[in-house]
Amino acid sequence: DQQVKQNSPSLSVQEGRISILNCDYTNSMFDYFLWYKKYPAEGPTFLISISSIKDKNEDGRFTVFLNKSAKHLSLHIVPSQPGDSAVYFCAARGVTGNQFYFGTGTSLTVIP
Amino acid sequence: GAVVSQHPSWVICKSGTSVKIECRSLDFQATTMFWYRQFPKQSLMLMATSNEGSKATYEQGVEKDKFLINHASLTLSTLTVTSAHPEDSSFYICSAKGTARYEQYFGPGTRLTVT
């Protein structure tokens, strides 16, 4: 059973515009949510995270929003740059601290 | 900070041989390490979770006798693919997590090709 879902396998955005990547989860006991960025043939890179007690976390061009009632989080990238083109994974941490559940990824393409 | 390395980055081996992949946390102590496998155009598949000094916990469907995991120290975990077959060809990625932080840090991955 997929506890973390990314329903959009791909997204294309014009350079300079906003990219919005979405993620849904089913388990209300997750305590942290994370976004990772992955280039082909490389390991994922940690991007940004948010605690379940917050609804927004911002780091430069990246902002993550958490809507606990909807069990939904999103990653906003503004402005989008061609170097942002990669696969983005959202992940949720279980309360034991050692279980992480990953979504299937969204491939973002930023068009120059 | 929080750098994780993997060695080798790419390995080609013959069917029936064993291959060892190393995962090291370079600047922090990794109490927990994770091993993932990624097939082309698919998501990360968690294979096993290992805590330093104890046996690894394998995910359902992962053969523990085929994928041997050792986490002997706080900075090193190894994955040995025993009696490798072409279907084991994949991209293997490790990640590490310390006690002080909640996020995992991933290694660059190892491409295994079994001929």
mmCIF file of C-alpha atoms in Angstrom, chain B residues 1-4 24-29 75:
data_model
loop_
_atom_site.group_PDB
_atom_site.id
_atom_site.type_symbol
_atom_site.label_atom_id
_atom_site.label_comp_id
_atom_site.label_asym_id
_atom_site.label_seq_id
_atom_site.Cartn_x
_atom_site.Cartn_y
_atom_site.Cartn_z
ATOM 1 C CA GLY B 1 28.252 18.510 6.023
ATOM 2 C CA ALA B 2 26.354 15.226 5.882
ATOM 3 C CA VAL B 3 28.243 13.603 3.042
ATOM 4 C CA VAL B 4 27.692 9.988 2.138
ATOM 5 C CA ARG B 24 30.307 5.508 4.141
ATOM 6 C CA SER B 25 29.155 8.529 6.106
ATOM 7 C CA LEU B 26 32.100 10.889 5.882
ATOM 8 C CA ASP B 27 31.357 13.567 8.441
ATOM 9 C CA PHE B 28 28.774 12.177 10.808
ATOM 10 C CA GLN B 29 27.980 8.999 12.647
ATOM 11 C CA THR B 75 30.411 5.132 9.391
#
